[in-house]
Short mmCIF file of C-alpha atoms in Angstrom, two decimals:
data_model
loop_
_atom_site.label_atom_id
_atom_site.label_comp_id
_atom_site.label_asym_id
_atom_site.label_seq_id
_atom_site.Cartn_x
_atom_site.Cartn_y
_atom_site.Cartn_z
CA ASP A 1 59.71 28.16 37.27
CA ALA A 2 57.47 26.48 35.02
CA GLY A 3 58.73 23.45 34.75
CA SER A 4 58.19 22.77 38.37
CA LEU A 5 55.12 24.03 38.41
CA PHE A 6 54.05 21.66 35.68
CA MET A 7 55.45 18.73 38.39
CA THR A 8 53.54 20.11 41.37
CA ALA A 9 50.27 19.87 39.46
CA LEU A 10 51.02 16.91 38.53
CA LYS A 11 51.56 15.40 41.73
CA LEU A 12 48.04 16.48 42.64
CA ASN A 13 47.22 15.41 39.44
CA PRO A 14 49.47 12.54 37.84
CA ARG A 15 46.94 11.41 34.51
CA ASN A 16 45.75 14.86 33.84
CA SER A 17 46.48 14.74 29.80
CA TYR A 18 46.72 18.56 29.39
CA LEU A 19 48.99 18.82 31.72
CA LEU A 20 51.24 16.18 30.82
CA ARG A 21 51.04 17.61 26.98
CA ALA A 22 51.92 21.32 28.71
CA LEU A 23 54.88 19.82 30.28
CA GLY A 24 55.95 17.69 27.14
CA HIS A 25 56.02 21.91 24.96
CA TYR A 26 57.92 22.77 28.34
CA TYR A 27 60.33 20.78 27.55
CA TRP A 28 60.25 20.84 23.77
CA VAL A 29 61.07 24.71 23.77
CA THR A 30 63.73 23.96 26.14
CA GLY A 31 65.33 21.71 23.93
CA ASP A 32 64.77 18.35 25.62
CA THR A 33 63.47 16.71 23.12
CA ASP A 34 63.51 13.04 24.59
CA ARG A 35 61.78 14.24 27.76
CA ALA A 36 59.24 16.28 25.59
CA ILE A 37 58.52 12.70 23.46
CA GLU A 38 58.12 11.13 26.46
CA ARG A 39 55.43 13.28 28.00
CA PHE A 40 53.16 13.39 25.19
CA LEU A 41 53.39 9.96 25.31
CA GLU A 42 52.16 9.89 28.49
CA ALA A 43 49.43 12.54 27.82
CA MET A 44 48.13 10.16 24.83
CA SER A 45 48.07 7.18 27.01
CA ALA A 46 45.84 9.82 29.24
CA ALA A 47 43.55 11.35 27.37
CA GLN A 48 40.13 10.54 27.68
CA GLU A 49 38.54 12.37 24.78
CA PRO A 50 39.74 11.67 21.54
CA GLU A 51 40.26 15.41 20.56
CA ASP A 52 42.65 15.42 23.40
CA LYS A 53 44.06 12.67 21.87
CA ALA A 54 44.66 14.19 18.53
CA TYR A 55 46.83 17.05 20.05
CA GLY A 56 48.65 14.78 21.70
CA ALA A 57 49.60 13.06 18.46
CA ILE A 58 50.16 16.40 17.02
CA ALA A 59 53.10 17.44 19.60
CA LEU A 60 54.49 13.88 19.12
CA HIS A 61 55.10 14.52 15.63
CA ILE A 62 56.55 17.47 15.96
CA ALA A 63 59.00 16.49 18.44
CA GLU A 64 59.60 13.31 16.67
CA GLN A 65 60.71 15.67 13.72
CA ARG A 66 63.47 16.95 15.85
CA THR A 67 64.76 13.84 16.92
CA MET A 68 68.17 11.34 15.41
CA SER A 69 65.72 8.54 16.99
CA PRO A 70 64.78 6.14 14.08
CA ILE A 71 61.75 4.98 15.86
CA LYS A 72 58.92 7.36 15.33
CA PHE A 73 55.67 6.73 16.98
CA GLY A 74 53.66 9.67 15.50
CA GLY A 75 53.00 8.46 12.32
CA LYS A 76 51.55 5.38 13.90
CA ILE A 77 49.29 6.51 16.47
CA VAL A 78 45.81 6.05 15.32
CA VAL A 79 43.10 8.81 16.51
CA GLU A 80 39.25 7.93 16.53
CA HIS A 81 38.50 11.74 15.53
CA THR A 82 37.38 13.57 12.30
CA GLY A 83 36.77 16.87 13.82
CA TRP A 84 39.50 19.62 14.27
CA PRO A 85 42.21 19.27 14.87
CA MET A 86 42.73 15.84 12.84
CA PRO A 87 43.45 17.85 9.40
CA ILE A 88 46.90 19.23 11.39
CA LEU A 89 47.94 15.76 11.83
CA GLY A 90 46.58 15.01 8.26
CA PHE A 91 49.03 17.74 7.07
CA LEU A 92 51.86 16.54 9.46
CA ARG A 93 51.35 13.00 8.14
CA GLY A 94 51.19 14.33 4.66
CA GLU A 95 48.14 12.93 3.84
CA ILE A 96 47.00 16.73 3.00
CA ASP A 97 48.59 19.53 1.57
CA VAL A 98 48.02 23.05 2.75
CA SER A 99 45.47 23.62 0.64
CA ARG A 100 43.30 21.47 2.41
CA LEU A 101 44.41 22.29 5.63
CA VAL A 102 43.37 25.84 5.16
CA ALA A 103 39.89 25.00 3.87
CA ALA A 104 39.02 22.49 7.56
CA ILE A 105 39.86 25.65 9.14
CA THR A 106 36.14 27.45 8.91
CA ASP A 107 34.54 23.60 7.85
CA GLY A 108 31.58 23.66 10.28
CA ASP A 109 32.35 26.52 12.83
CA GLU A 110 33.95 29.42 11.81
CA ARG A 111 33.44 31.05 15.01
CA THR A 112 36.60 28.91 16.11
CA ALA A 113 38.58 30.06 12.53
CA ARG A 114 40.95 32.41 14.02
CA THR A 115 42.27 30.30 16.73
CA ARG A 116 42.30 27.16 14.25
CA MET A 117 43.94 29.23 12.41
CA CYS A 118 46.43 30.20 15.03
CA GLU A 119 47.30 26.26 15.69
CA ALA A 120 47.18 25.64 11.72
CA LEU A 121 50.08 28.31 10.88
CA TYR A 122 52.30 27.08 13.47
CA TYR A 123 52.26 23.57 12.65
CA VAL A 124 52.88 24.25 9.13
CA GLY A 125 55.60 26.66 10.68
CA GLU A 126 57.05 23.60 12.12
CA VAL A 127 57.01 21.62 8.69
CA ARG A 128 59.27 24.29 7.19
CA LEU A 129 61.20 24.83 9.92
CA ALA A 130 62.36 20.63 10.25
CA GLN A 131 62.84 21.06 5.90
CA GLY A 132 65.25 23.82 6.60
CA ASN A 133 63.04 26.71 5.31
CA LYS A 134 63.46 29.18 8.23
CA GLU A 135 62.48 32.12 6.02
CA GLN A 136 59.23 30.26 5.30
CA ALA A 137 58.87 28.62 8.93
CA ARG A 138 59.62 32.65 10.10
CA SER A 139 56.90 33.62 7.80
CA TYR A 140 54.30 31.06 9.55
CA PHE A 141 55.51 31.38 13.04
CA ARG A 142 54.59 35.54 12.77
CA SER A 143 50.78 34.53 11.06
CA ALA A 144 50.25 32.36 13.95
CA VAL A 145 51.32 35.49 16.45
CA ASN A 146 49.06 37.89 14.06
CA THR A 147 46.17 35.98 14.48
CA ARG A 148 45.87 37.58 18.23
CA VAL A 149 45.01 34.32 20.07
CA PRO A 150 47.17 34.84 22.80
CA SER A 151 45.32 32.37 25.11
CA TYR A 152 46.31 29.65 22.89
CA ARG A 153 49.73 27.45 23.33
CA GLU A 154 50.48 27.46 19.72
CA ASN A 155 50.72 31.73 19.82
CA GLY A 156 53.44 31.29 22.69
CA LEU A 157 55.17 28.59 21.07
CA ALA A 158 55.47 30.63 17.59
CA LEU A 159 56.40 33.52 20.05
CA ARG A 160 59.43 31.19 21.16
CA ALA A 161 60.71 29.90 17.46
CA LEU A 162 60.59 33.53 16.28
CA LYS A 163 63.24 34.21 19.06
CA THR A 164 65.34 31.38 18.53
CA LEU A 165 65.10 32.19 15.11
CA ASP A 166 65.87 35.62 15.16
CA ALA A 167 68.53 34.77 17.31
CA VAL A 168 70.25 32.25 15.00
CA THR A 169 69.59 34.00 11.91
CA PRO A 170 68.50 37.72 12.32
CA VAL A 171 65.53 39.00 10.26
CA PRO A 172 67.35 40.68 6.95
#
């Protein structure tokens, strides 16, 4: 029902970047990577805030890791933003390593460290999964869930990734 609910909401507000990105994540977890990429591109086009565009670029970059298409946009998108979540995008693009990503989690605002940690752990898990390291990916996804921020999309995505991984390669 989630897909149809997102479509209904988008009829009321077709340029809502948050809803477009949420629909992209819906397509992502249901395995429709091409449609996910389309929605993420739409979300970035509709984004009014640089931070929102950055989250769209992050989602796009992750989705493009799983597509066979030789055309990739995620690494080419310019985002005029310097705060969070830019360290995640920098990590995904290979511009910074995990230690610099971790350092950025508490940079400036320790009140949001747990939520930032959830996001960072999920995306590092996705990179490890794309690299074929399922056990490391599983560990990062578990850690993301263990941050206990169920209101964050990355928490739900990590739970879904764990469920999928456990179905394919059961925990030893």
